[in-house]
Short mmCIF file of C-alpha atoms and ligand atoms in Angstrom, two decimals:
data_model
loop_
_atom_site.label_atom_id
_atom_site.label_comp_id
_atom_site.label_asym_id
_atom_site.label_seq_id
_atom_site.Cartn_x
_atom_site.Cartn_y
_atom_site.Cartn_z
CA UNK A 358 -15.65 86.67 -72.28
CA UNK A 359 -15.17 85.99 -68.84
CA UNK A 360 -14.34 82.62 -67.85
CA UNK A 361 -12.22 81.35 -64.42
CA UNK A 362 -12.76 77.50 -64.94
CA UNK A 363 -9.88 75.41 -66.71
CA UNK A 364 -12.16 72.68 -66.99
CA UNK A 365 -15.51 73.28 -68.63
CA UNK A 366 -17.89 70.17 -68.25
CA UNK A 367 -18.98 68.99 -71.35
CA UNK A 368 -22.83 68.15 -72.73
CA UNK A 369 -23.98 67.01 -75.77
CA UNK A 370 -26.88 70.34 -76.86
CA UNK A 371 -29.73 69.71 -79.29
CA UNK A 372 -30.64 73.09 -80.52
CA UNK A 373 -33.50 72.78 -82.94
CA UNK A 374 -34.34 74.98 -85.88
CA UNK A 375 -35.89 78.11 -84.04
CA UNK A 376 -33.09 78.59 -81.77
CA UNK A 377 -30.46 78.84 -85.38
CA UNK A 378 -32.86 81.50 -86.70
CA UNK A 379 -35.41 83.75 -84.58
CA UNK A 380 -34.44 82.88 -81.64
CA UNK A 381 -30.36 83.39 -81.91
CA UNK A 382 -30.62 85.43 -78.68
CA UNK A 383 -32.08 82.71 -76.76
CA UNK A 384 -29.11 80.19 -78.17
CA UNK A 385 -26.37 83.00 -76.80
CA UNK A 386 -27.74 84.29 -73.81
CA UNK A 387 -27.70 80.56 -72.90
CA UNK A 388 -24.21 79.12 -73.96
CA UNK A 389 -22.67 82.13 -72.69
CA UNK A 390 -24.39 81.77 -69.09
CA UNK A 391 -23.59 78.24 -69.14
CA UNK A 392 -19.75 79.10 -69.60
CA UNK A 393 -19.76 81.12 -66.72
CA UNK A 394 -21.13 77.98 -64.63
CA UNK A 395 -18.70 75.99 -65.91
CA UNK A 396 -20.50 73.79 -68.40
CA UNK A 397 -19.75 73.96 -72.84
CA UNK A 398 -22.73 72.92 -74.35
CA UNK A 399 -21.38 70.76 -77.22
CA UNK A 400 -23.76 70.86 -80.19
CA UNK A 401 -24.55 67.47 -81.49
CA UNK A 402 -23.09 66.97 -84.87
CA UNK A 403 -25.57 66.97 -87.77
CA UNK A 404 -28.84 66.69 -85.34
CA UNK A 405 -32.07 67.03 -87.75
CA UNK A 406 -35.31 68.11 -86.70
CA UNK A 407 -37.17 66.16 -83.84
CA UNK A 408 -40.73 66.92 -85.34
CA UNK A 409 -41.29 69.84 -82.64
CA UNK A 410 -44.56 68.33 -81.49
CA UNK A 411 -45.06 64.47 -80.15
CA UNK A 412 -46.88 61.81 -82.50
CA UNK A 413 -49.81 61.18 -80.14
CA UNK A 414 -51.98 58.12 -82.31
CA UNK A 415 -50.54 55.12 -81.11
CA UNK A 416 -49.89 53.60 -84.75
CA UNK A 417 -47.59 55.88 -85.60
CA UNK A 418 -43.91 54.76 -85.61
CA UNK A 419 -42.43 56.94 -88.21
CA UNK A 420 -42.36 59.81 -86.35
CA UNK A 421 -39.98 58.47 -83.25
CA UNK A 422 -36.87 57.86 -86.14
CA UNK A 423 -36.46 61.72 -86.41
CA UNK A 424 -35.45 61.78 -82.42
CA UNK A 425 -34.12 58.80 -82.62
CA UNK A 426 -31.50 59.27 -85.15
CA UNK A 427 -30.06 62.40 -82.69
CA UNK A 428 -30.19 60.35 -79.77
CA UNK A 429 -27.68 57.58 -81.93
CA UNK A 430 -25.85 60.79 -82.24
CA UNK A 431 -25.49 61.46 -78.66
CA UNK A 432 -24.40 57.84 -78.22
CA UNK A 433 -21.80 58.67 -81.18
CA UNK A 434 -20.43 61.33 -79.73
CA UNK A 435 -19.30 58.83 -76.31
CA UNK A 436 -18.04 56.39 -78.31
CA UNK A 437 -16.02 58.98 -80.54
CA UNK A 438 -14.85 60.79 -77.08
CA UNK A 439 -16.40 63.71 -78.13
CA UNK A 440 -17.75 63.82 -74.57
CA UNK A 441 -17.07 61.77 -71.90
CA UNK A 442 -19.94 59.33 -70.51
CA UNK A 443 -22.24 62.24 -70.85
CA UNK A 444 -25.54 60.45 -72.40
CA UNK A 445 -27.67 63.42 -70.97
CA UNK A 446 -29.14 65.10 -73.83
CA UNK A 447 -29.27 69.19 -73.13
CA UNK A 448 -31.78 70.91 -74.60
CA UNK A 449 -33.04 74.71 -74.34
CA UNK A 450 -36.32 75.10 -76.07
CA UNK A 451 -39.83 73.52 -74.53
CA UNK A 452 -41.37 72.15 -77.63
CA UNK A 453 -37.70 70.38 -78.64
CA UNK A 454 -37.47 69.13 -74.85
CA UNK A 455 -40.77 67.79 -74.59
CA UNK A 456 -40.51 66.04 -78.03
CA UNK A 457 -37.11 64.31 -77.22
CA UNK A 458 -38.09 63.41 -73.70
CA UNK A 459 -41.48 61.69 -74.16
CA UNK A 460 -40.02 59.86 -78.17
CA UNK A 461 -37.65 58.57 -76.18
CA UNK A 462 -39.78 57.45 -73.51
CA UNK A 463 -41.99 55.88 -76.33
CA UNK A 464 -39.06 54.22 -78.04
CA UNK A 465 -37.52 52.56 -75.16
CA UNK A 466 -40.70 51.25 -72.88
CA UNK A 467 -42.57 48.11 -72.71
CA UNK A 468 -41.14 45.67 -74.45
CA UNK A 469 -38.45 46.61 -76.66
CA UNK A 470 -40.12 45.75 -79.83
CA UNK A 471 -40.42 49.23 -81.18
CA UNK A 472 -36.70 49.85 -80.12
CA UNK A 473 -36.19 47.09 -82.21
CA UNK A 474 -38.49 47.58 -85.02
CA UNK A 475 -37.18 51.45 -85.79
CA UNK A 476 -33.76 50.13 -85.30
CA UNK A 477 -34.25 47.71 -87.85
CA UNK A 478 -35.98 49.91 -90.21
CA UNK A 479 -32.71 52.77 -89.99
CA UNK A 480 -30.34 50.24 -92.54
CA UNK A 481 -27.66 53.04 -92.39
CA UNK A 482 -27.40 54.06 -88.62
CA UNK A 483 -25.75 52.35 -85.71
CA UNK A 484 -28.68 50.77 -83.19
CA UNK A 485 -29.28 53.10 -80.67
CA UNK A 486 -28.90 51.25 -77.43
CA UNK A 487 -31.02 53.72 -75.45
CA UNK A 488 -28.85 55.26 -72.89
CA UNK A 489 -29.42 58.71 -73.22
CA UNK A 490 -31.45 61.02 -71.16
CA UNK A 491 -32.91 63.88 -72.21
CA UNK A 492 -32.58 67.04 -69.71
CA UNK A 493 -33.60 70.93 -69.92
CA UNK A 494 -31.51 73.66 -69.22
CA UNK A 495 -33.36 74.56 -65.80
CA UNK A 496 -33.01 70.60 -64.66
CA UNK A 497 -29.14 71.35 -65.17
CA UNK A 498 -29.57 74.83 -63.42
CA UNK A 499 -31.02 72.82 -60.06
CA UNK A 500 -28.48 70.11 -60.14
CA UNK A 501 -25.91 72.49 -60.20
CA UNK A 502 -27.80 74.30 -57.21
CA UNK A 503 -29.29 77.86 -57.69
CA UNK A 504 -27.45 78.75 -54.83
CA UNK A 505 -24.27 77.98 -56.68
CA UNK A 506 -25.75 80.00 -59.61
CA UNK A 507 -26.54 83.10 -57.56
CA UNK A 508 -22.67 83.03 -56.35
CA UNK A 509 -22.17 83.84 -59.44
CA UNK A 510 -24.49 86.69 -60.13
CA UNK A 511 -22.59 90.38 -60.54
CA UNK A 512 -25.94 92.68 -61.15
CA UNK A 513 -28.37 91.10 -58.79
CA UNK A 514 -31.77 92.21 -60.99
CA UNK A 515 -33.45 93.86 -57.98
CA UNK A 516 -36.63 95.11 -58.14
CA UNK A 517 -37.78 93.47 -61.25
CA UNK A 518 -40.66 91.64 -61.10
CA UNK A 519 -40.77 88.23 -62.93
CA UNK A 520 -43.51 86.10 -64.04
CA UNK A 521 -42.61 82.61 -64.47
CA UNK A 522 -44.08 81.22 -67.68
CA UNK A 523 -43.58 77.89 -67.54
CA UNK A 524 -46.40 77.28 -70.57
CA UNK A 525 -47.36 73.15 -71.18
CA UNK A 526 -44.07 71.83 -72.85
CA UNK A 527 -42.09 72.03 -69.60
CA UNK A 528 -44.71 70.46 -67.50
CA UNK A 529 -46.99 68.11 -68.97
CA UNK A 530 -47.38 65.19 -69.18
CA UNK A 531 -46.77 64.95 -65.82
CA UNK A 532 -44.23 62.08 -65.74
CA UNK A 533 -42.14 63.70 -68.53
CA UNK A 534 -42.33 67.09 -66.90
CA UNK A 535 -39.55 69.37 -64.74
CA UNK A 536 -41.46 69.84 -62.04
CA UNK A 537 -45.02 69.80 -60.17
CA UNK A 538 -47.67 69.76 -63.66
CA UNK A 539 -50.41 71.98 -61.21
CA UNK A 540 -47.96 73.67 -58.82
CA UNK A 541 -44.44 74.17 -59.86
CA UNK A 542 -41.66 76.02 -58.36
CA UNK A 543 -38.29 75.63 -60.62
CA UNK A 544 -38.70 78.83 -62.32
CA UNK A 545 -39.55 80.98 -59.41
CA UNK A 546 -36.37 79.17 -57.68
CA UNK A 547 -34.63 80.59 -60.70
CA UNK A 548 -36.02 84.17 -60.55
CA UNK A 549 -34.69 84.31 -57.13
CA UNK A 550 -31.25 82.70 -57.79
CA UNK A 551 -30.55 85.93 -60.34
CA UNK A 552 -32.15 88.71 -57.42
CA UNK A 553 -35.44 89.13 -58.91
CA UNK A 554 -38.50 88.66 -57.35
CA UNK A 555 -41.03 85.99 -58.60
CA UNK A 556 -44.55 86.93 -59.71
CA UNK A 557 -47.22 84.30 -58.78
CA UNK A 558 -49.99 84.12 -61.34
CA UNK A 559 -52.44 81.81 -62.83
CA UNK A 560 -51.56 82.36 -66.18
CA UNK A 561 -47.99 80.32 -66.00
CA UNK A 562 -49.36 77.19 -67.37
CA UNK A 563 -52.08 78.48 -70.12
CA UNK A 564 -51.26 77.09 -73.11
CA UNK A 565 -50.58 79.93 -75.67
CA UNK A 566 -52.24 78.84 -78.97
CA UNK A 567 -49.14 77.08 -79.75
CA UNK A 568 -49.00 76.39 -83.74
CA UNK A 569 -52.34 77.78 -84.36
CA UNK A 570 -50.29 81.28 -84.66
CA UNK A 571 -50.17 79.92 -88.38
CA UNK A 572 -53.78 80.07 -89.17
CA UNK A 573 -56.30 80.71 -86.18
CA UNK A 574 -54.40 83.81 -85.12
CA UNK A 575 -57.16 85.39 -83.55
CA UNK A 576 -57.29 82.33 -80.96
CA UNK A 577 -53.38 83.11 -80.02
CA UNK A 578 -53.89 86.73 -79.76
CA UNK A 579 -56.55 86.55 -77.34
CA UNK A 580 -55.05 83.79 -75.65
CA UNK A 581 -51.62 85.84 -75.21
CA UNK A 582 -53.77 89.09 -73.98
CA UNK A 583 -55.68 86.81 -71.44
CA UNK A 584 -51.64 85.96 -70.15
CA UNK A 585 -49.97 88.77 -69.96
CA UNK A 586 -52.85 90.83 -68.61
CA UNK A 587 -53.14 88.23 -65.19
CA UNK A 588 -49.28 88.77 -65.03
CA UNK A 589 -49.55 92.27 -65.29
CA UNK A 590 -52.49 92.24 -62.51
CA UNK A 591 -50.46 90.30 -60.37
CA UNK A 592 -47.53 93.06 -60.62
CA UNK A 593 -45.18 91.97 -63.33
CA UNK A 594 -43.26 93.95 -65.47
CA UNK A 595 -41.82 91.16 -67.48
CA UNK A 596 -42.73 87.81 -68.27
CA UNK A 597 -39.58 84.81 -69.02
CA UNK A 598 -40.25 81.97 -71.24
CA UNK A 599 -37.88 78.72 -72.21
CA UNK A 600 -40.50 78.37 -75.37
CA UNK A 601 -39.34 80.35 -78.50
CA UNK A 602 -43.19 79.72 -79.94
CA UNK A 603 -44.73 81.23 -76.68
CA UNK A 604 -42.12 83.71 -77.02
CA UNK A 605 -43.28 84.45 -80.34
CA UNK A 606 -46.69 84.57 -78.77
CA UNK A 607 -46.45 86.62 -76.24
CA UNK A 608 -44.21 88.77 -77.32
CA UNK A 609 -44.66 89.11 -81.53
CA UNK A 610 -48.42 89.11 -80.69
CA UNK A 611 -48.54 91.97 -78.90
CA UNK A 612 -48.68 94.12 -82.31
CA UNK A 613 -52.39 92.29 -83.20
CA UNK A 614 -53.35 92.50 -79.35
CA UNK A 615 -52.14 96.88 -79.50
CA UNK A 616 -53.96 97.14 -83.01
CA UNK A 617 -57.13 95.59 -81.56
CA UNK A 618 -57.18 97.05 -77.92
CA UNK A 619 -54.88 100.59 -77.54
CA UNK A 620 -55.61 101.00 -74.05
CA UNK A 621 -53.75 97.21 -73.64
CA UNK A 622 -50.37 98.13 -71.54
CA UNK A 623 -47.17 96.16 -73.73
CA UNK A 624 -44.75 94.06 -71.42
CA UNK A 625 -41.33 92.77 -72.89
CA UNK A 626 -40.72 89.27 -72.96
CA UNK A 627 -37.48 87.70 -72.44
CA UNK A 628 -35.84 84.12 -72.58
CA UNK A 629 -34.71 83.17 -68.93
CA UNK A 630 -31.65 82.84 -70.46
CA UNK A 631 -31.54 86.57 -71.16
CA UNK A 632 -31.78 87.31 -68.04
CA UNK A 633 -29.37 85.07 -67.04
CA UNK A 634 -26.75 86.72 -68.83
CA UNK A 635 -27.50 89.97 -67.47
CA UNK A 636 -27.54 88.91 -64.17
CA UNK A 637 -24.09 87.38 -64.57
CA UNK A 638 -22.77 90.50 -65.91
CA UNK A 639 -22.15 89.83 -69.70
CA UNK A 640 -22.07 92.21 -72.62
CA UNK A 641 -24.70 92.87 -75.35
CA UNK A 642 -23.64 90.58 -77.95
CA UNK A 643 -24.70 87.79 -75.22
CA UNK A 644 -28.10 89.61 -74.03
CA UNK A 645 -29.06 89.81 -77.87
CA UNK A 646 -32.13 92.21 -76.88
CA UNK A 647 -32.51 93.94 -79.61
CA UNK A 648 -34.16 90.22 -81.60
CA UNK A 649 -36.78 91.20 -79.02
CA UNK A 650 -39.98 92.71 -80.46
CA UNK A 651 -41.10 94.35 -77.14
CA UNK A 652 -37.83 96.84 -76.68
CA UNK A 653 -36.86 95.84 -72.72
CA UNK A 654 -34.40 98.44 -72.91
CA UNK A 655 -36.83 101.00 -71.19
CA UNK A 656 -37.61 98.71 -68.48
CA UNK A 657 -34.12 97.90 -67.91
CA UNK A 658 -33.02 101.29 -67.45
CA UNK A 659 -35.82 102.08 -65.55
CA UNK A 660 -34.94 99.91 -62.91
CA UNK A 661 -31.05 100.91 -63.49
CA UNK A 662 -30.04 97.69 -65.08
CA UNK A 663 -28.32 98.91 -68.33
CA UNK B 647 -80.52 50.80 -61.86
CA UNK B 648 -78.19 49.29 -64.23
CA UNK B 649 -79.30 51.09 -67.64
CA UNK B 650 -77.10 49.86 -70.51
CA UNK B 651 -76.82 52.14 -73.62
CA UNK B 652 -76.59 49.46 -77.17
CA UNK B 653 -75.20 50.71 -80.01
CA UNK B 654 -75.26 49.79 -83.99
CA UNK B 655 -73.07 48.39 -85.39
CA UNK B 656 -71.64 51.21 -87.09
CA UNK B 657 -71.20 53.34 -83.92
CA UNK B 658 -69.65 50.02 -82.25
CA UNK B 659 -66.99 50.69 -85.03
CA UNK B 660 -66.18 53.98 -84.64
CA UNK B 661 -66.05 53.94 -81.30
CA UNK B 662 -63.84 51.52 -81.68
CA UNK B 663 -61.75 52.54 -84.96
CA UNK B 664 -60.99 56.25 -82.48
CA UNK B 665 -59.99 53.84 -79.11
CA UNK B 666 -57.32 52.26 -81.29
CA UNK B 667 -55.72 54.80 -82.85
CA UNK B 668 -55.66 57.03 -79.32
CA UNK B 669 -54.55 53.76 -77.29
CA UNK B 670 -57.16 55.51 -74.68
CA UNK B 671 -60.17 53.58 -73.59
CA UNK B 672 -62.87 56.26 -74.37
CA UNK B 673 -66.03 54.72 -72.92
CA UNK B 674 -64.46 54.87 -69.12
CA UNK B 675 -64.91 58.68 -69.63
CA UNK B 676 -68.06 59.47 -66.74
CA UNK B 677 -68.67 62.90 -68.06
CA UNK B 678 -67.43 64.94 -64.83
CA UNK B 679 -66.77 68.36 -67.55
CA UNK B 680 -63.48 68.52 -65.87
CA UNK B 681 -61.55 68.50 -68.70
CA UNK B 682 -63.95 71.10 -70.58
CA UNK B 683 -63.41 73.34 -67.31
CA UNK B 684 -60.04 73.39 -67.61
CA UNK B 685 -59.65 73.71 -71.32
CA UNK B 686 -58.20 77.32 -72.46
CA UNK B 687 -60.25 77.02 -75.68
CA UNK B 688 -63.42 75.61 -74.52
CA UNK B 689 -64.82 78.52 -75.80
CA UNK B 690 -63.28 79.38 -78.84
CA UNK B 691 -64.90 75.52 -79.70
CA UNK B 692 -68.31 74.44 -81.06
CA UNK B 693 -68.43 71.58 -78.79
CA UNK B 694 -66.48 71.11 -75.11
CA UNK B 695 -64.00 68.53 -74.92
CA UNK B 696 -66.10 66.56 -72.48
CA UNK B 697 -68.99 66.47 -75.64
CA UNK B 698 -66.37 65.25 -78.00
CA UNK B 699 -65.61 62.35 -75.78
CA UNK B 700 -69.16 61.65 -75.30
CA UNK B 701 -69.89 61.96 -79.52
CA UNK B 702 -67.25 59.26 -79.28
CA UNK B 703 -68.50 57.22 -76.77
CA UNK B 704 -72.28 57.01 -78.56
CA UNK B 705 -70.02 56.50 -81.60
CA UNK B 706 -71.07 59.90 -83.86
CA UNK B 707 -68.98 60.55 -86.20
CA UNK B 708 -70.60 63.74 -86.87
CA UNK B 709 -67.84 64.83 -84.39
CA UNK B 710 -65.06 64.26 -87.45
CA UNK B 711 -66.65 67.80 -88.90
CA UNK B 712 -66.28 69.74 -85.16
CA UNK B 713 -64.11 72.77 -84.88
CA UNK B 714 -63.06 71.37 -81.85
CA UNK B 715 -60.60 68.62 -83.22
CA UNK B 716 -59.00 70.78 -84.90
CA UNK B 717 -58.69 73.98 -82.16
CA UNK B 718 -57.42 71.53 -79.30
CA UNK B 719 -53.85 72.29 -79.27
CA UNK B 720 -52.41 69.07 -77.06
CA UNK B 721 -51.85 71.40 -74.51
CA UNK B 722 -52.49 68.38 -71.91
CA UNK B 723 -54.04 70.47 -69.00
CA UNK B 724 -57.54 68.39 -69.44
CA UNK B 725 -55.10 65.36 -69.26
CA UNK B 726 -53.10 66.43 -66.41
CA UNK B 727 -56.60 66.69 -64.42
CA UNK B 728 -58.90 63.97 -65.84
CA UNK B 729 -60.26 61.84 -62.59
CA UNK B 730 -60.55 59.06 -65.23
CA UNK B 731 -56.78 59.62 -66.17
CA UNK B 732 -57.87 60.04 -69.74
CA UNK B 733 -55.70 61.78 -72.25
CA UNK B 734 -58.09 63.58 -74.69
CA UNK B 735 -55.36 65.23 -77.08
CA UNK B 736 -54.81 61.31 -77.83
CA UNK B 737 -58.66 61.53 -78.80
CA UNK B 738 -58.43 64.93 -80.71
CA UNK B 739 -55.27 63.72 -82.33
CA UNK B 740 -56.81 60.41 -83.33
CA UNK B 741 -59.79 62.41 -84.97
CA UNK B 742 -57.83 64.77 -86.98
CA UNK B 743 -56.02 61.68 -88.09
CA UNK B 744 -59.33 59.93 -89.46
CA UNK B 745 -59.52 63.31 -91.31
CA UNK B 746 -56.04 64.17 -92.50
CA UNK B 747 -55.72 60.24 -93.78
CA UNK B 748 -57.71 61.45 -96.43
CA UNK B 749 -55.33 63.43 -97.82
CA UNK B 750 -57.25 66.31 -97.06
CA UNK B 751 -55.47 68.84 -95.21
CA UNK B 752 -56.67 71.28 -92.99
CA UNK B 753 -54.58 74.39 -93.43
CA UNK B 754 -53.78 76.38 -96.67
CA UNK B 755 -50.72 77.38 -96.96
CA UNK B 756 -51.87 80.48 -99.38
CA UNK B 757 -53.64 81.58 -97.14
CA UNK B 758 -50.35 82.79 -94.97
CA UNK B 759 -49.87 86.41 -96.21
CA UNK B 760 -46.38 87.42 -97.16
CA UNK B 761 -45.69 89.52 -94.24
CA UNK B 762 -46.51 87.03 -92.10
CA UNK B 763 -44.55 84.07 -93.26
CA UNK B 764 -41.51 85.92 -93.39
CA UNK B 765 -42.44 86.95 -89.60
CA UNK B 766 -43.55 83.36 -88.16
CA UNK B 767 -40.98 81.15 -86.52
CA UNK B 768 -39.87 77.89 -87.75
CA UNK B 769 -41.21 76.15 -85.05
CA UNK B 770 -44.89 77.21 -85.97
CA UNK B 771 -44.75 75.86 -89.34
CA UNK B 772 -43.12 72.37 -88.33
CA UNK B 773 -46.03 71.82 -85.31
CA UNK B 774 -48.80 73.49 -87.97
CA UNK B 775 -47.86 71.15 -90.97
CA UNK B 776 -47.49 68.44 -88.26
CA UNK B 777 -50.69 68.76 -86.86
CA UNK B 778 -52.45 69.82 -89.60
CA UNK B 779 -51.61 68.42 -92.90
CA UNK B 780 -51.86 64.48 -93.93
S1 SF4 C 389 -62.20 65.05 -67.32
FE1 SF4 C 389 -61.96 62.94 -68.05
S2 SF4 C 389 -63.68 61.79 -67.17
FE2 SF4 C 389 -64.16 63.99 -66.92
S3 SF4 C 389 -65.39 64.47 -68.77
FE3 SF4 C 389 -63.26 64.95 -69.27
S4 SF4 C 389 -62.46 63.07 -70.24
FE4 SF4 C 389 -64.36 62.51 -69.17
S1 SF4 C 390 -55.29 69.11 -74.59
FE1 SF4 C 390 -56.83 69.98 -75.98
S2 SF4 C 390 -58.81 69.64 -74.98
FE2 SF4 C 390 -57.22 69.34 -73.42
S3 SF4 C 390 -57.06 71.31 -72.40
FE3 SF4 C 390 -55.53 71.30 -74.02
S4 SF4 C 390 -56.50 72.21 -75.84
FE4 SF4 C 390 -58.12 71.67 -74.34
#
């Protein structure tokens, strides 16, 4: 692979479990792009779990020592010079970002008596101190500048229209979130940055159906219809997501939504990542579009991108 | 006119049993519907969010056997819009707690055909079990 800088800048990366099984191409796309900006995400040695969704009842402790434990990981891996002074805490999926962010914010407010309290319950861990900060990819894409980002771009994806899903994990709560919770802009910055155009639609921040995929189906699959139908009205052929369960969603879904409605047009659904990668030029292996259920090939080569 | 609404004792206590475990201070809810208006499931639910807050408020725990606990996903847009500043997936999450603590869970994990669990993501099944088992 293609890479001009000597010195990659290095950042601790929480993966989660998705992005090490269905959603390898989302993983990829990403570290590959971020190679060719100059940053290595470093993967955080033996990070667990975080839980994927917040503990929201206010007597419950336990579930803050799962984040926890990887953010005395992150501080590990400064004090073992695995990175230098980097406490930022990259992560690539929604659910995973919006989990870390807001357990940490739990653990180290007010007073410092539940810092305390989980650090004296972990007997076999260092205390975590709490320095580190937990950032998404697209907060590391705007420091960085997307003009900096569309430098880089080799196949400038013109004419494709983009809607920007931005879903609830990336936005809300408002003081966790990347951007503006009713009126955000980061993604379509993004979309722009890689020569695409940005769809506006009112869709981006409907909440999928989330977990109830598992066992109220029926609410997801009408939920995802309701989505990708405004996008499409609003002129999109694609729709990018940061969120492998909207992902799943919106894109897995579509089977139940075709079975139950054939006139229903299908979109494909891609990881802004994926994109990304194509924009910047790089070879299959990183686009990984074939994990996609919707084929975007057809699209793609419609608009003379493959 | 001042009107002032008295409860029994045994509504006082749920009332209060659900403000404690949510940390949110339920009875400053004024019942604007802004929350159900913005909801994406208000109607796949039996009752809106803005009648779940008010079951709590009079104290009915009739609401504890409500679809609508269970169907709220935490997807925060009522939250991100409540005048009051309220944060009803604290609420929702606080009464599938009183359930789950039980130990009676509310999915069935045989009930997940074959095709689909080798199909689902990981992430579904952490946030399910999360959200919906004790
Ligand atoms: S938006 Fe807030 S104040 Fe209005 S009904 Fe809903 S919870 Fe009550
Ligand atoms: S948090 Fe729950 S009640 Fe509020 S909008 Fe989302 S699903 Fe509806």
């Amino acid at each position: 692979m293609k890479n001009n800088n000597t010195q990659l800048m290095k950042i601790p990366y929480f993966p989660g479990c998705t992005l090490k099984d269905q959603a390898k191409n989302f993983e990829r796309s990403a570290l590959d792009s971020a190679k060719i900006l100059g940053i290595e995400f470093v993967e955080i040695p033996k990070w667990i779990c975080c839980g994927t969704v917040e503990s929201l009842t206010s007597d419950d402790d336990m579930h803050h020592i799962a984040p926890m434990r990887n953010f005395i990981r992150v501080e590990e891996m400064n004090s073992q010079k695995i990175v230098d002074n980097e406490y930022r805490m990259l992560t690539l999926c929604s659910m995973c970002f919006n989990t870390l962010k807001r357990s940490n914010q739990f653990i180290n407010n007010n007073d410092q008596e539940t810092l305390k309290k989980l650090n004296d319950f972990m007997y076999l861990e260092e205390d975590y101190q709490g320095k580190v900060e937990v950032i998404h990819f697209f907060e590391l894409l705007r420091e960085i500048g997307f003009e900096k980002v569309a430098q880089k771009v080799n196949v400038p994806l013109k004419s494709l229209k983009i809607a920007p899903y931005y879903g609830c994990m990336l936005l809300r709560p408002p003081d966790i979130g990347i951007d503006d919770a009713e009126n955000p802009s980061i993604i379509e910055e993004f979309i722009s940055s890689i020569g695409a155009d940005p769809v506006d639609f009112n869709s981006k921040h409907r909440c999928c159906g989330s977990y109830h995929t598992i066992s109220k189906v029926q609410i997801v699959i009408n939920s995802a219809k309701k989505i990708i139908t405004d996008a499409r009205n609003h002129g999109a052929d694609a729709i990018i997501t940061s969120c492998p369960l909207c992902a799943f969603n919106l894109d897995s879904r579509q089977k139940e939504i075709k079975e139950q409605d054939d006139s229903f047009k299908q979109m494909p659904i891609f990881y802004f990542s994926q994109l990304l990668a194509l924009a910047f030029g790089l070879d299959k292996d990183s686009l990984g579009l074939e994990d996609n259920y919707i084929n975007p090939e057809p699209l793609l080569k419609e608009k003379g991108l493959l | 006119m001042l009107k002032t609404i008295r409860l029994e004792d045994e509504n006082t206590q749920f009332l209060k049993k659900v403000e404690s475990i949510s940390g949110e201070i339920i009875t400053v809810c004024d019942q604007c519907g802004v929350c159900s208006g913005s909801c994406p499931f208000t109607d796949d639910m039996d009752i809106t969010p803005a009648n779940m807050m008010r079951k709590v408020q009079l104290g009915q725990s009739d609401v504890l056997e409500t679809e609508t606990i269970w169907i709220c996903a935490s997807c925060l847009r009522c939250m991100a819009r409540c005048p009051r500043g309220l944060d009803l997936s604290k609420v929702a999450e606080a009464l599938r707690q009183i359930n789950l603590r039980t130990a009676i869970n509310h999915i069935k994990v045989e009930d997940i055909s074959p095709e689909e669990a080798k199909r689902l993501p990981a992430i579904a099944y952490v946030g399910a079990f999360r959200k919906l088992t004790g």
